[in-house]
XYZ file of C-alpha atoms in Angstrom:
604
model
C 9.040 -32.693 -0.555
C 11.151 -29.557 -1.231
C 12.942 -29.189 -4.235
C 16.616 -28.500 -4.028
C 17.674 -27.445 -7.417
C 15.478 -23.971 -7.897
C 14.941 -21.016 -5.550
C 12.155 -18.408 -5.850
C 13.212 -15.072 -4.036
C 11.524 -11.398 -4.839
C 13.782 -8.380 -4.228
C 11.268 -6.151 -2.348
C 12.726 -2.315 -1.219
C 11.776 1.442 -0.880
C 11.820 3.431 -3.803
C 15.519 3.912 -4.993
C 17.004 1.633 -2.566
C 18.885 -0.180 -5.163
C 16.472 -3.268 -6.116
C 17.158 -3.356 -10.199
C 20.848 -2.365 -10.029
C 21.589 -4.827 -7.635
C 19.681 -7.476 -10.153
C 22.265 -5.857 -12.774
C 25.089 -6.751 -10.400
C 24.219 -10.563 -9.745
C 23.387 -10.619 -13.727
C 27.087 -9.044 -14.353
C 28.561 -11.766 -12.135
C 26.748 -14.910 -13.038
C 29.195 -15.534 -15.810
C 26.393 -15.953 -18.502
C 26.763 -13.287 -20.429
C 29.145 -11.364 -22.846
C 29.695 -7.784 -21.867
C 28.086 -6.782 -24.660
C 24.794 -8.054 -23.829
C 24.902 -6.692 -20.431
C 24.597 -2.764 -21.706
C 23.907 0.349 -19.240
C 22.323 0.385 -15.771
C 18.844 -0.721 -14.536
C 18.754 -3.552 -17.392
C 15.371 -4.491 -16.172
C 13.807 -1.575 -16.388
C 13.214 -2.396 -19.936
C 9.964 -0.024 -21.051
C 10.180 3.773 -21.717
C 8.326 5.273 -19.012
C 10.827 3.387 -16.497
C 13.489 4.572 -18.561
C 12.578 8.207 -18.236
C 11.625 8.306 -14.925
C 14.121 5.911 -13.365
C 11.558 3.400 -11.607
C 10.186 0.263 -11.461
C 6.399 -0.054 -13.023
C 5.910 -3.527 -13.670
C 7.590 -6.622 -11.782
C 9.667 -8.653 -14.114
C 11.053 -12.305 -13.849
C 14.743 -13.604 -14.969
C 16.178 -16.602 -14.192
C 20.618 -16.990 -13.066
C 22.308 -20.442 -12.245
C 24.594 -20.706 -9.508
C 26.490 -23.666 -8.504
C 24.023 -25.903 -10.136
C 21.134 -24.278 -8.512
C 18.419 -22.417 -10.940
C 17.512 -18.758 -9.183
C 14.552 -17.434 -10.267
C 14.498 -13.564 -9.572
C 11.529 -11.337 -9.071
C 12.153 -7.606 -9.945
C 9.498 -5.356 -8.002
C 8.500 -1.802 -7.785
C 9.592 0.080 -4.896
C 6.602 2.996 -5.188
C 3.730 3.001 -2.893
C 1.310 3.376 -5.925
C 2.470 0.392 -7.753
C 2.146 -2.471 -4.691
C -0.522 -4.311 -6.189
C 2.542 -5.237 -8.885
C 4.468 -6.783 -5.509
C 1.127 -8.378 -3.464
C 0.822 -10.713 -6.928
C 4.145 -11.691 -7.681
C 4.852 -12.370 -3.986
C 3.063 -15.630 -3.780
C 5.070 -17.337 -6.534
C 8.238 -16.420 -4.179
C 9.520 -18.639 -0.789
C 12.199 -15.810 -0.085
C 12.356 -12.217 -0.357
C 15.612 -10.052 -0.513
C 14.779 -7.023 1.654
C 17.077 -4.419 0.466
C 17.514 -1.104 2.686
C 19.278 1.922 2.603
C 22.427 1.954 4.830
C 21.860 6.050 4.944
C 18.021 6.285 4.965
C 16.921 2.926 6.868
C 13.581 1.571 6.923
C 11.154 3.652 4.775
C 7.804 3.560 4.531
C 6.950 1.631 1.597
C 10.081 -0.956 3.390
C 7.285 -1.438 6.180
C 4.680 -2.259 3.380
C 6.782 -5.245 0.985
C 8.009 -6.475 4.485
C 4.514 -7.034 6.584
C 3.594 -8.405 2.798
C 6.400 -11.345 2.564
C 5.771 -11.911 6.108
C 1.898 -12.210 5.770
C 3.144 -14.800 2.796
C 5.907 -16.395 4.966
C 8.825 -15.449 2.914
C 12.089 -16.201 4.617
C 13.920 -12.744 4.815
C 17.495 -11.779 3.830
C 18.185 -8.378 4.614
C 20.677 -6.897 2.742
C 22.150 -3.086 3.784
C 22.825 -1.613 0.213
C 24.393 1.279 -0.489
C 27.137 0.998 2.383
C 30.130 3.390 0.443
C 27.638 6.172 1.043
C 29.235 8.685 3.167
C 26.771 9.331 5.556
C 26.462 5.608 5.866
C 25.082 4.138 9.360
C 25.078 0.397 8.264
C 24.919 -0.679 12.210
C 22.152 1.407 13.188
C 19.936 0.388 10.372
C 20.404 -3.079 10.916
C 18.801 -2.238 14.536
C 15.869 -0.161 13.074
C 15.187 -3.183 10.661
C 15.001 -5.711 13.890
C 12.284 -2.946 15.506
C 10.643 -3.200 12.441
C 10.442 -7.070 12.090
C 9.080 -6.842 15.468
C 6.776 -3.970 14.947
C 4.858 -6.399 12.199
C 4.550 -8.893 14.260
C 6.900 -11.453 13.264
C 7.595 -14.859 15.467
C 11.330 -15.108 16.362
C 12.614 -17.852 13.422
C 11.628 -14.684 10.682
C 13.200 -12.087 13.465
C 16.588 -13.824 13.483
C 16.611 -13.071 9.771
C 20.354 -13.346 8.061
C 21.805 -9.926 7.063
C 24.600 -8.866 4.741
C 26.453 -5.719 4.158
C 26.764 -4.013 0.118
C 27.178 -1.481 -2.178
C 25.042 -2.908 -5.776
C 26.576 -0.037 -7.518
C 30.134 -1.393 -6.548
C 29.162 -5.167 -7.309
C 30.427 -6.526 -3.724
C 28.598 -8.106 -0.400
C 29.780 -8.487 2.807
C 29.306 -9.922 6.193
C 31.843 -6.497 7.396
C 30.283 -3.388 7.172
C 33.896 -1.669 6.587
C 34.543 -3.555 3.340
C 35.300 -1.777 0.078
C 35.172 -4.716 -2.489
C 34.722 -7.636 -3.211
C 32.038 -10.038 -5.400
C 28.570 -10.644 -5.156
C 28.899 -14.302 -4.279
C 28.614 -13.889 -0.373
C 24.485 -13.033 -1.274
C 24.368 -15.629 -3.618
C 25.831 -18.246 -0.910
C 23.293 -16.989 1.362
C 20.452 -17.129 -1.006
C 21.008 -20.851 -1.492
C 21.726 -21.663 2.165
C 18.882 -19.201 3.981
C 16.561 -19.276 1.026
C 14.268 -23.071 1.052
C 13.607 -24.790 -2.063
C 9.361 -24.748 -2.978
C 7.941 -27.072 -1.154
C 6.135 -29.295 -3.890
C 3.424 -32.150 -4.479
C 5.149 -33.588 -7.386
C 2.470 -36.528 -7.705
C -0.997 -34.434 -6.585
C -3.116 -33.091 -9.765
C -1.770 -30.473 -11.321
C -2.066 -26.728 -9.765
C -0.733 -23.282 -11.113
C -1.822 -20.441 -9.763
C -1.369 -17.271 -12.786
C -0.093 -14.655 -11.196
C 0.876 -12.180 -14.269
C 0.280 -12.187 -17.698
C 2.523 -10.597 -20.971
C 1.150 -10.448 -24.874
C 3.031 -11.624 -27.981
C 1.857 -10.667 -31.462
C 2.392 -13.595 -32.523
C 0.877 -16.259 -29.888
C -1.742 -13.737 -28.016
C -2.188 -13.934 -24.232
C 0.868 -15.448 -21.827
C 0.028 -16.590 -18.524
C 2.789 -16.631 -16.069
C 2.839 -18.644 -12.944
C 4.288 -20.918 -10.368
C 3.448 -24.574 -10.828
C 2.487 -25.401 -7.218
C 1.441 -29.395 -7.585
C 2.111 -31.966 -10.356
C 3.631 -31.083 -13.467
C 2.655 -29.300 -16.721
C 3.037 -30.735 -20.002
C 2.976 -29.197 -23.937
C -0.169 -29.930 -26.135
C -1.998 -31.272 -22.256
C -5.553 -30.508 -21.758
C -6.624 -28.610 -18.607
C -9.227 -26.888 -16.815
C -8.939 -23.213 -16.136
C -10.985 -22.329 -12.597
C -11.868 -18.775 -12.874
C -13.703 -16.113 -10.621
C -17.481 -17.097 -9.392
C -16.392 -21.514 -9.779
C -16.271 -20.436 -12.943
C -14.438 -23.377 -15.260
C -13.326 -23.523 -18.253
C -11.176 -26.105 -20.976
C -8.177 -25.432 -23.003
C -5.172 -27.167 -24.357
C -1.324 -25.817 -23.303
C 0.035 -24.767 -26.979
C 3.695 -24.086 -25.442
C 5.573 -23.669 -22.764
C 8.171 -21.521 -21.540
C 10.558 -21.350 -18.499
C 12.981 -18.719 -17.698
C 16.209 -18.538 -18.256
C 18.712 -15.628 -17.763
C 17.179 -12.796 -19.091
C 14.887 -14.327 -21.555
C 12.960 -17.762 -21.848
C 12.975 -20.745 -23.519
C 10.749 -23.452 -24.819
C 10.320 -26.602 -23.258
C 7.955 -29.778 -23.097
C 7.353 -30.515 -19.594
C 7.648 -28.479 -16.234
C 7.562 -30.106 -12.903
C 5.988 -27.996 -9.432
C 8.049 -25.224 -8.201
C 9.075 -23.848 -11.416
C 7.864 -20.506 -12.878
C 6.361 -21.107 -16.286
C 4.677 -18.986 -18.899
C 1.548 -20.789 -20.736
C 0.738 -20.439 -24.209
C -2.931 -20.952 -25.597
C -5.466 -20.064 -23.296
C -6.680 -16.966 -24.499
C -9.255 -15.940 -22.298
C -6.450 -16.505 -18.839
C -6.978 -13.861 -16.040
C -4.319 -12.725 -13.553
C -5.643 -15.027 -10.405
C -7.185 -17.926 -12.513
C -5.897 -21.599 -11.366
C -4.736 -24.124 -14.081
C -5.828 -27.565 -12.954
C -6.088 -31.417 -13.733
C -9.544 -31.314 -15.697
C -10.194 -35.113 -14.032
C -9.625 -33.466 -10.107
C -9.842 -29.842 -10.687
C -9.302 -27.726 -7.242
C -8.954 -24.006 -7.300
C -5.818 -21.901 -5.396
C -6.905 -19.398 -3.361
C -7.567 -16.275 -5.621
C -5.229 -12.847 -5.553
C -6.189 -10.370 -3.323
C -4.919 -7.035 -3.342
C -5.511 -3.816 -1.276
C -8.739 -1.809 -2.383
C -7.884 1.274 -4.646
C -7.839 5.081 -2.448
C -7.849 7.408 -5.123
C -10.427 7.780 -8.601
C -10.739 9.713 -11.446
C -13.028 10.712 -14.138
C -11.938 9.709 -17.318
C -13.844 11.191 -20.540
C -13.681 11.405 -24.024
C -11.614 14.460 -25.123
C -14.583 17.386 -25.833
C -12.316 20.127 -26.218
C -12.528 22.224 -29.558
C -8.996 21.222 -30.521
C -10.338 17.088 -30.035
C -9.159 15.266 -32.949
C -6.174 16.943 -34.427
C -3.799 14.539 -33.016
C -5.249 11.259 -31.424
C -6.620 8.651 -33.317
C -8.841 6.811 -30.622
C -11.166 9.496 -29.997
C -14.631 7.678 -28.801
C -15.845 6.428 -25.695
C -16.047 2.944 -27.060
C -12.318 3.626 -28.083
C -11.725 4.453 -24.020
C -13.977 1.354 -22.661
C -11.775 -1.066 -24.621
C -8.638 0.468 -23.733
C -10.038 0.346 -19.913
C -11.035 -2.912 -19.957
C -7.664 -4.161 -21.258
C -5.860 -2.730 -18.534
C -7.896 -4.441 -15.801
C -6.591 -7.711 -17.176
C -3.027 -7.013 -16.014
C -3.567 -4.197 -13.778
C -5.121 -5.756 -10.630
C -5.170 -2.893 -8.426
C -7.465 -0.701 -10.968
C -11.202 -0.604 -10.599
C -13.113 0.652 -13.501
C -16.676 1.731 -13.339
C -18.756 3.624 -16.028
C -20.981 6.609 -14.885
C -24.637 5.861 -15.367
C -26.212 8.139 -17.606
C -22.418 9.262 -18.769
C -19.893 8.352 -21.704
C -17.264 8.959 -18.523
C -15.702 6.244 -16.883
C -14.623 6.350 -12.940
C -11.040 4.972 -12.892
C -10.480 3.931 -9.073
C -6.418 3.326 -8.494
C -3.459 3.413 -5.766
C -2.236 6.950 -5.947
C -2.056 9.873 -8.518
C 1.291 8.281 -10.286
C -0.349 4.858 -10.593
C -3.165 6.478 -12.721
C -0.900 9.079 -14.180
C 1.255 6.280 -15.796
C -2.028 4.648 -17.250
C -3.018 8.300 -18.841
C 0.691 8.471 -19.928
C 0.800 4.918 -21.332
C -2.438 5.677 -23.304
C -1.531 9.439 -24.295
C 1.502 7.397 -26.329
C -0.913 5.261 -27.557
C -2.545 8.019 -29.528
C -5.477 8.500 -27.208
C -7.320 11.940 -26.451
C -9.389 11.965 -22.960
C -10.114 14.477 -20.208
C -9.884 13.508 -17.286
C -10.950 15.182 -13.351
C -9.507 16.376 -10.625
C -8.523 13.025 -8.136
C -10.751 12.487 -5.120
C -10.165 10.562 -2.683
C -12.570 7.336 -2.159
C -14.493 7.680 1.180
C -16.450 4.628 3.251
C -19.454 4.584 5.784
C -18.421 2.503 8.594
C -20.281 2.143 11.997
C -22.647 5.369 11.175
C -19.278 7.975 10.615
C -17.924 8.794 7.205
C -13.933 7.849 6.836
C -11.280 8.937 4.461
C -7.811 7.441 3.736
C -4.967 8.093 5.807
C -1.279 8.120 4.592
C 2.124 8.154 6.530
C 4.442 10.898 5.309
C 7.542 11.177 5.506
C 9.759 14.410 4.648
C 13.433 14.545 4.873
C 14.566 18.210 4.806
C 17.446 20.502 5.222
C 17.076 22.334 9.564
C 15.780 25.573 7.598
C 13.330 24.848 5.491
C 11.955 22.769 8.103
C 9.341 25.530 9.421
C 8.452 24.990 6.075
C 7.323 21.861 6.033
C 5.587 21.903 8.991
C 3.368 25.224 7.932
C 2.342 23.258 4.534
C 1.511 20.132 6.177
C -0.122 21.313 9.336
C -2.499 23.276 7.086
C -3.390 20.297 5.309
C -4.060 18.854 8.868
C -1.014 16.601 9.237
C 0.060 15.391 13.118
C 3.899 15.401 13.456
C 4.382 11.694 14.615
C 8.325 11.371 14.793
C 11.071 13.561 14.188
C 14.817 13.002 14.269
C 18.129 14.600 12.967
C 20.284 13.214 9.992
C 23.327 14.964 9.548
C 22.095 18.344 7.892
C 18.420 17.144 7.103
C 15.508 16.637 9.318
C 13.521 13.385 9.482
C 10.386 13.470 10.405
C 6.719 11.200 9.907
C 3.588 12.419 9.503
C 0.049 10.956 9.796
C -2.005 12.499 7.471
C -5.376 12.484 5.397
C -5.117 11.130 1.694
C -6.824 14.453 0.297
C -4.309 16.458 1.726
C -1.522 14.644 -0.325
C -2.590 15.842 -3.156
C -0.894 18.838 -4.835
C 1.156 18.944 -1.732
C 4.535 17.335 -3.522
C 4.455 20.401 -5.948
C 3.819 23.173 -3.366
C 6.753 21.456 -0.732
C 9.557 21.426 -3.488
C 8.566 25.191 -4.381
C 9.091 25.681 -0.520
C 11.966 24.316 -0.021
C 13.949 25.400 -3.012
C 13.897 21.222 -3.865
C 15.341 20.326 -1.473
C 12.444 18.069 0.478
C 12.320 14.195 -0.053
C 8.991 12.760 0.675
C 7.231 9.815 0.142
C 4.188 8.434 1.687
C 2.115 5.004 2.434
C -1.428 4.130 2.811
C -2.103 3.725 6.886
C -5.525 2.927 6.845
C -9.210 4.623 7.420
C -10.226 6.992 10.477
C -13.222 9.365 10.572
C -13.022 12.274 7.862
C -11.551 15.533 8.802
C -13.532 18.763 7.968
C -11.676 22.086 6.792
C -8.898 20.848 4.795
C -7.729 23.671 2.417
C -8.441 24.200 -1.425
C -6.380 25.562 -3.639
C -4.788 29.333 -2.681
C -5.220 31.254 -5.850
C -7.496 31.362 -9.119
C -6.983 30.787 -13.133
C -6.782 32.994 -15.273
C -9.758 31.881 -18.142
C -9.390 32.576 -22.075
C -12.272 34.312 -23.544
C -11.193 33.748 -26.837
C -9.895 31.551 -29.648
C -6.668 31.919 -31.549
C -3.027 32.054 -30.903
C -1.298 33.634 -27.892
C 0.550 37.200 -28.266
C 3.037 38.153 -26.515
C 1.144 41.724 -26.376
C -1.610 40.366 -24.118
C 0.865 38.568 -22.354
C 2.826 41.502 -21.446
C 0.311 42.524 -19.313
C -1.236 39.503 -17.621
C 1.947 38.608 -16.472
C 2.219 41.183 -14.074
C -0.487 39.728 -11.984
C -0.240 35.825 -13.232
C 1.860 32.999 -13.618
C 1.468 32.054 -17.094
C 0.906 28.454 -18.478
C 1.311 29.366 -22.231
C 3.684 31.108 -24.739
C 3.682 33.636 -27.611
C 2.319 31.490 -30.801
C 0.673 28.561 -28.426
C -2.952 27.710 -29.401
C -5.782 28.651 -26.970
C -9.367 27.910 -26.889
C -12.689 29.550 -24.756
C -12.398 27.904 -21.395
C -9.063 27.022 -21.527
C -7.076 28.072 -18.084
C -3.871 30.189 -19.195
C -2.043 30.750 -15.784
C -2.572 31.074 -12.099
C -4.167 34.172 -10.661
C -2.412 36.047 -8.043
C -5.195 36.048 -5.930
C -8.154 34.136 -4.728
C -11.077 33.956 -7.605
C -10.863 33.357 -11.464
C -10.173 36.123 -13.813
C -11.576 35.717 -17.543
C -8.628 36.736 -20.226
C -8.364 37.249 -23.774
C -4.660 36.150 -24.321
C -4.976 36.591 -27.908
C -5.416 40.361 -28.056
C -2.486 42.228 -30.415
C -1.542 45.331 -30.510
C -3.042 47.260 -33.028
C -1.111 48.786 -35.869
C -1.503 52.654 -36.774
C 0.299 54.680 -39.301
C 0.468 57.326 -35.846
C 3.882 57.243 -34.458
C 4.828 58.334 -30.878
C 7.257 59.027 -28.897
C 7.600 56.604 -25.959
C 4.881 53.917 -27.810
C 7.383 51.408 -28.626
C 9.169 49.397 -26.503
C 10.764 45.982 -25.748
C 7.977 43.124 -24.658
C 9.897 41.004 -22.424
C 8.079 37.735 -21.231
C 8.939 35.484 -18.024
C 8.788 31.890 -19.451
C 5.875 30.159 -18.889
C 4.909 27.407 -16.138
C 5.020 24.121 -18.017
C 2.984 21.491 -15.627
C 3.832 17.999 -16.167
C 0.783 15.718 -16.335
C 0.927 14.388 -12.542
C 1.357 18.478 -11.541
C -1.532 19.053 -14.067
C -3.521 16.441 -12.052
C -3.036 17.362 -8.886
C -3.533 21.615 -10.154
C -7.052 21.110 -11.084
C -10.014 22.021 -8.977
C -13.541 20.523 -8.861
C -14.652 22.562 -11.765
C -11.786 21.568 -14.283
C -10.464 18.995 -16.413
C -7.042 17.820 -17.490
C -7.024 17.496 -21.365
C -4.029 15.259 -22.560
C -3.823 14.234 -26.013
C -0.600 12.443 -27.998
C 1.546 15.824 -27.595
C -0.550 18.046 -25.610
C -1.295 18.226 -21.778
C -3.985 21.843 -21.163
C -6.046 22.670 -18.306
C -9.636 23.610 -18.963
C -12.701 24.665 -17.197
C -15.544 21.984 -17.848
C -18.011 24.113 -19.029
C -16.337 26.351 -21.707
C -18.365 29.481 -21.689
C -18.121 31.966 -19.446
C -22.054 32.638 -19.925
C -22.358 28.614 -18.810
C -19.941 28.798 -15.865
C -22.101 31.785 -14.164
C -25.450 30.573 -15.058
C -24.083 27.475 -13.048
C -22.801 29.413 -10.173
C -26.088 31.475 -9.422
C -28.025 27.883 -9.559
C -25.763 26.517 -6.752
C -26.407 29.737 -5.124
């Protein structure tokens, strides 16, 4: 039977397309709140990190009731790196609200969520956001979203998918693509006409698949789910079916459904309802909760294999220590280990004969926000230059491959296709947009990286990318290092201007006057090809001889400040990042310059 009081949907989109603000719109309009509790934009968006950085990390659940009719709402990430957040939360979903931008149209992470909910068999809703743009094309997207449907594959009920015109930022939806106003309550018809009720067992043993789990200082672990068969109940035992036919007992302590923005406590949930489980402690992201007298296991999560790893390593600088407080490698392994719980695109492997740890993830921003998360956390590590994760298939060796895709004003276009040809990108597509260029790239993984940095510098900033996993193909030979050397410190002690006054001349610098430096420690970028060992904390000496012409005005450029994800994507084989609580500094791994050439005449 389907029930006809609840609907599941997941709001699935492109980076920036509008998923959380239109979530803020149909929160503004459900007339449950005062305005007071309803304060700023992106409401969801509810941690730091997405604060500063204006995105979606982690996929969220609220609950609004329309007409009688409970809505539970899934709130995903629109970034490439974070998709393992939208594979999970997909299957506790029997909807999805596609959301696409009536300027740019399908993107490429639109073509990921989408073949997603279809593999799932979400019923679609499209929904053309963003329609009071003025370069607008709300008809023609609707067209490129139909060539996409049928690019993935899908049968001709999920083609004929239901479509609505809006602006999230405005609060309206419309079936006219010329309107200008208007509610929200068009999309929340069609949600509860288009969208089916879960289809439920309500009699069968009970069945809840965990598909994301939150901590409480108070209660411990939370498992979060959709009850899929029979009902739950407070203070009921059940079996837990874990990885390997694992199984395991416990007893529900509470439960809690959602409801608006928060959730509440109740004593009994039937199937089709989201639910978060109190008081099984050891509950794993893909575990089933079942009947202990007929337990049957769901089908476990699976999630597209990581593409990109790291090294991650104690901090072994000479400045380790003065800030962090979780300094050890047992500190690191427990922090590591915690994240795979909730994180279920991250592998995590520890180097034999190593206190390092290889950290295996979707992209550099998905393990950039881990470093960031634990940098906050008072933790000190070093970590490696990303490499892409190769596979022997069939006898050949085969890399990653991405689809990029670079909007860009007509002349910096030559540009674009200079950097990305060198980092042996094939132009796939190209198209005009008003003033900008579109075009699509297929291109290797290890040429992605750095390559944001070095485009923006190109183009004055004025390049959009973004970029999706395609898939494996034999590995290219030739692709380019980095251009230019570092410039090395020889020496310990703060940075003078004095010394600086010179280097900058042929450098970029990464430090200022009165920064701290250390031996090994890379203090800017070389003009040229080849490292250059530096003592940045010379000073001038002092004389009691004065001359004519001796004194003069040291005026400094200000230096290059890398933020961590540049930092990561800077650093060559032989360097580490080092990123402490306030810190972020490039380093050479061995320190000594003594070290560094008795290493390079070995490898000669």
């Amino acid at each position: 039977m389907r029930r006809t009081d609840i609907r599941n949907i997941a709001i699935i989109a492109h980076v920036d397309h509008g998923k959380t603000t239109l979530v803020d719109c149909m929160l503004r309009q459900s007339g449950q709140f005062r305005a007071a509790q309803l304060v700023g934009e992106q409401i969801l968006d509810s941690n730091d990190l997405e604060r500063e950085r204006g995105i979606t990390i982690l996929a969220k659940n609220i609950a609004v009731p329309f007409r009688g009719v409970k809505i539970n709402i899934i709130d995903t990430p629109g970034h490439a790196d974070f998709g393992g957040e939208v594979e999970r939360v997909l299957r506790m979903a029997d909807g999805a609200l596609v959301l696409v931008d009536a300027a740019e149209g399908p993107m490429p992470q639109t073509r990921f969520v989408l073949s997603k909910a279809l593999e799932c068999r979400l019923q679609p809703i499209v929904v053309i956001n963003k329609i009071d743009r003025p370069d607008a094309r709300p008809l023609e997207v609707v067209d490129e979203v139909l060539d996409l449907f049928l690019q993935l594959g899908a049968d001709d009920d999920l083609a004929d998918f239901p479509y609505l015109y809006a602006s999230s930022r405005e609060g309206f939806a419309s079936s006219d693509p010329a309107a200008r106003s208007g509610t929200i309550e068009p999309l929340m018809e069609m949600i509860l006409e288009k969208i089916p009720g879960p289809e439920v067992e309500p009699d069968a043993p009970l069945q809840m698949l965990v598909t994301n789990l939150d901590w409480s200082d108070y209660v411990g672990r939370i498992g979060i789910g959709r009850v899929h068969a029979g009902r739950i109940k407070k203070n009921q035992d059940i079996a837990v079916m874990k990885a390997g036919d694992e199984r395991q007992t416990g007893r529900i302590q509470q439960l809690h459904v959602f409801e608006n923005l928060g959730r509440v406590e109740t004593n009994e949930v039937d199937a089709g309802d989201i639910v978060a489980v109190v008081g099984l402690e050891d509950i794993e992201i893909g575990d089933t909760i079942a009947d202990p007298l007929s337990p049957v296991a769901l089908p476990r999560l699976t999630v597209d294999e990581p593409t990109l790893q790291m090294t991650f390593g104690t901090n072994t600088s000479p400045f380790a220590g003065r800030e962090g407080k979780y300094l050890t490698s047992r500190n690191l392994r427990d922090r590591l280990m915690k994240e795979l719980e909730r994180n279920v695109a991250l592998r995590v492997e520890p180097i034999a004969g190593t206190e390092q740890f290889s950290v295996s993830g979707r992209g550099v921003l998905h393990l950039a926000i881990l470093i960031e998360t634990m940098r906050r956390e008072s933790f000190e590590l070093s970590v490696g230059k990303p490499q892409v994760i190769l596979r022997h298939h069939n006898g050949q060796t085969e890399e990653p491959y991405e689809t990029l895709v670079v909007e860009v004003p007509h002349e910096h276009l030559g540009a674009v296709m200079e950097m990305v040809g060198a980092r042996r990108g094939q132009l796939l597509q190209m198209a005009n947009r008003n003033d900008f260029a579109h075009t699509v790239f297929s291109i290797p993984a290890r040429g992605l990286i750095g390559l944001r940095t070095r485009l923006l510098n190109a183009t004055q900033g004025t390049a959009i990318m973004h970029h999706r996993y395609e898939g494996y193909r034999p590995i290219q030979e030739g692709m380019p290092a980095r251009a230019n050397g570092v410039l090395v410190s020889i020496a310990t002690g703060r940075v003078a201007a004095f010394s600086l006054d010179t280097l900058q001349e042929r450098a970029d610098m990464f430090v200022a006057p009165g920064d701290e430096a250390y031996e090994g420690m890379i203090v800017g970028e070389n003009s040229r090809e080849g490292d250059m060992n530096v003592n940045p904390t010379k000073e001038k000496k002092l004389t009691n001889i004065r001359a004519a012409g001796r004194d003069r005005n040291i005026l400094l450029r200000p230096p290059r400040k890398l933020t961590l994800e540049e930092a990561l994507e800077y650093v060559a084989d032989d360097e580490l990042v080092e990123v402490t609580p306030t810190q972020i500094r490039l380093r050479k791994i061995l320190l000594t310059e003594a070290d560094r050439r008795r290493l390079a005449r070995r490898n000669a």
